[in-house]
Short mmCIF file of C-alpha atoms in Angstrom, two decimals:
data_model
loop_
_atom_site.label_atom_id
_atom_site.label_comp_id
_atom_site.label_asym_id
_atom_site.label_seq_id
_atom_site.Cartn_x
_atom_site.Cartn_y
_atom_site.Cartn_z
CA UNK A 30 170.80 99.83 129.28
CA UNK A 31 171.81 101.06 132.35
CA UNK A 32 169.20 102.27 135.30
CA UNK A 33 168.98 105.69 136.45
CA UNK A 34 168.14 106.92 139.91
CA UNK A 35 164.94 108.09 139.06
CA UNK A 36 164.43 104.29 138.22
CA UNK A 37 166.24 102.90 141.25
CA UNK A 38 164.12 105.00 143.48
CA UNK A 39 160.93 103.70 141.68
CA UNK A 40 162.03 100.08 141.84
CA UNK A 41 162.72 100.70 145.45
CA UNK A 42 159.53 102.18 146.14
CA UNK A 43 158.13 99.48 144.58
CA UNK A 44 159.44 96.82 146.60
CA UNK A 45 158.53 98.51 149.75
CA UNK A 46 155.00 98.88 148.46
CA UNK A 47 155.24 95.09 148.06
CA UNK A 48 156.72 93.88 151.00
CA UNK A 49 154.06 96.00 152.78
CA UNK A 50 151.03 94.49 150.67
CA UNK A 51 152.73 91.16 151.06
CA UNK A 52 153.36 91.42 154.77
CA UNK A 53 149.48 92.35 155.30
CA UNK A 54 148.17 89.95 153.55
CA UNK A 55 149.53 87.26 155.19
CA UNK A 56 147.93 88.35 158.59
CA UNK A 57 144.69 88.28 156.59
CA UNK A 58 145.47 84.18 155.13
CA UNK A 59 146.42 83.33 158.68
CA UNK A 60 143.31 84.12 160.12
CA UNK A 61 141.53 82.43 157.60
CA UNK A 62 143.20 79.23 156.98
CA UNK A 63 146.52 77.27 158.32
CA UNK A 64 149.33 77.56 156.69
CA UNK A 65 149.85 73.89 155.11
CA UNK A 66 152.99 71.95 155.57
CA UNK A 67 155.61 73.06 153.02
CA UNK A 68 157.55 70.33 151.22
CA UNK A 69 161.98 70.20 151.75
CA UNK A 70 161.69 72.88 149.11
CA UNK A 71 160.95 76.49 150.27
CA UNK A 72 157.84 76.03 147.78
CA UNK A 73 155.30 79.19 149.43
CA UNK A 74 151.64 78.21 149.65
CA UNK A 75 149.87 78.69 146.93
CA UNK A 76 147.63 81.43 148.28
CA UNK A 77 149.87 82.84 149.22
CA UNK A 78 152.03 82.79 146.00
CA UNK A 79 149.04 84.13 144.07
CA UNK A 80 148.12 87.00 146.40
CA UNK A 81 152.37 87.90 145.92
CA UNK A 82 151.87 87.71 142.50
CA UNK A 83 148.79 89.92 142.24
CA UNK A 84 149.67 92.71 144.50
CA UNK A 85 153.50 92.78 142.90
CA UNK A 86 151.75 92.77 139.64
CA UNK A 87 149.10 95.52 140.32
CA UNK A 88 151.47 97.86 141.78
CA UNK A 89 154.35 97.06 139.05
CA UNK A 90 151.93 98.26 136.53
CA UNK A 91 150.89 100.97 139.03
CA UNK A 92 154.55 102.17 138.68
CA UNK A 93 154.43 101.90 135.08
CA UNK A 94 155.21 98.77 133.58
CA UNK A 95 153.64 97.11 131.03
CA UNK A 96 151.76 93.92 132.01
CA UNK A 97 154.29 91.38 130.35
CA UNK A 98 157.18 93.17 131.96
CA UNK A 99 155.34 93.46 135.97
CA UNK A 100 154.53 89.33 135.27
CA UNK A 101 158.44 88.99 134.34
CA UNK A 102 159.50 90.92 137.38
CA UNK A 103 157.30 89.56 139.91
CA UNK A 104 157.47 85.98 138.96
CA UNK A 105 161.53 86.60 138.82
CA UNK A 106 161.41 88.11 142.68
CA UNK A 107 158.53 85.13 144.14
CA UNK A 108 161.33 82.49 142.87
CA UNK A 109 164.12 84.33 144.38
CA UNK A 110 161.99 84.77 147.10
CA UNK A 111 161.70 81.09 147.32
CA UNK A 112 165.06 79.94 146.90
CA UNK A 113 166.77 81.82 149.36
CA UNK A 114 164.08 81.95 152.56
CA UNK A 115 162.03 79.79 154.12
CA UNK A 116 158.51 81.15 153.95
CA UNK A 117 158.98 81.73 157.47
CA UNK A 118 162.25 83.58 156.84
CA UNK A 119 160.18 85.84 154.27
CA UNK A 120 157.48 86.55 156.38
CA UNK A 121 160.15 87.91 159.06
CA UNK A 122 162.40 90.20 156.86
CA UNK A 123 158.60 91.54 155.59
CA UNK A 124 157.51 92.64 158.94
CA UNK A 125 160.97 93.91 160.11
CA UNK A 126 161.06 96.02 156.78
CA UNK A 127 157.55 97.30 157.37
CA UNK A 128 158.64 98.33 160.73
CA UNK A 129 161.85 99.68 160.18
CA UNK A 130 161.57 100.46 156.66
CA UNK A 131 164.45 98.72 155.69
CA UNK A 132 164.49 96.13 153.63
CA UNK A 133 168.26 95.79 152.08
CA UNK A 134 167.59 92.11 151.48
CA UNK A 135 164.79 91.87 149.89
CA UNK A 136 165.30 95.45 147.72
CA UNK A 137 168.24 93.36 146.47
CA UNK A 138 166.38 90.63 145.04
CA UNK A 139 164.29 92.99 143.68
CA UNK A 140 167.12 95.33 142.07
CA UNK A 141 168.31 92.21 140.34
CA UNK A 142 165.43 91.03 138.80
CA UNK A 143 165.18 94.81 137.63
CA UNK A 144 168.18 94.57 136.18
CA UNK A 145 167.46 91.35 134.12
CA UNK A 146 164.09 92.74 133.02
CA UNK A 147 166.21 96.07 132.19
CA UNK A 148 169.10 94.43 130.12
#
């Protein structure tokens, strides 16, 4: 099946949506807690992982996805995520695409888990 625009432009919006959620919430686990140590692995925190998971999830759903299918593509971009930045890395290319609203990186890793969830 291949996407359409109209899809495109919702999985972009999506990712924005995100990467904004994401971006503020880490200001908010800062400031409540240090960030712990991360193993050679670029394994997030787990609070951090979890509040990833639930805003990607709400809002995936929010665009209209089906619970099993926002789980699929959220867990798909948070390993992606994972295993190509640092979560230092991550928490850069969030703010500059909050800022700039750009985000060409990360709205790839999202376009191809899309795509897998799609096909």
């Amino acid at each position: 099946m291949k996407t359409t625009f109209r899809q495109q432009s919702l999985i972009t919006a999506f990712l924005m949506t995100i990467s904004i959620l994401a971006y503020c919430s880490l200001f908010l686990n800062e400031a409540n807690s240090q960030t712990p140590k991360l193993p050679d692995k670029n394994e997030y925190p787990q609070d951090f992982a979890e509040t990833y998971q639930a805003s990607c999830q709400f809002n995936a759903v929010a665009k209209g996805l089906s619970e099993e299918q926002a789980e699929i593509l959220c867990n798909c971009t948070l390993n992606q995520f994972q295993s190509k930045y640092t979560l230092e890395k991550f928490q850069k290319l969030l703010a500059e695409s909050a800022k700039e609203e750009k985000g060409e990186e990360l709205i790839e890793i999202g376009e191809l888990c899309a795509e897998k969830l799609i096909n």
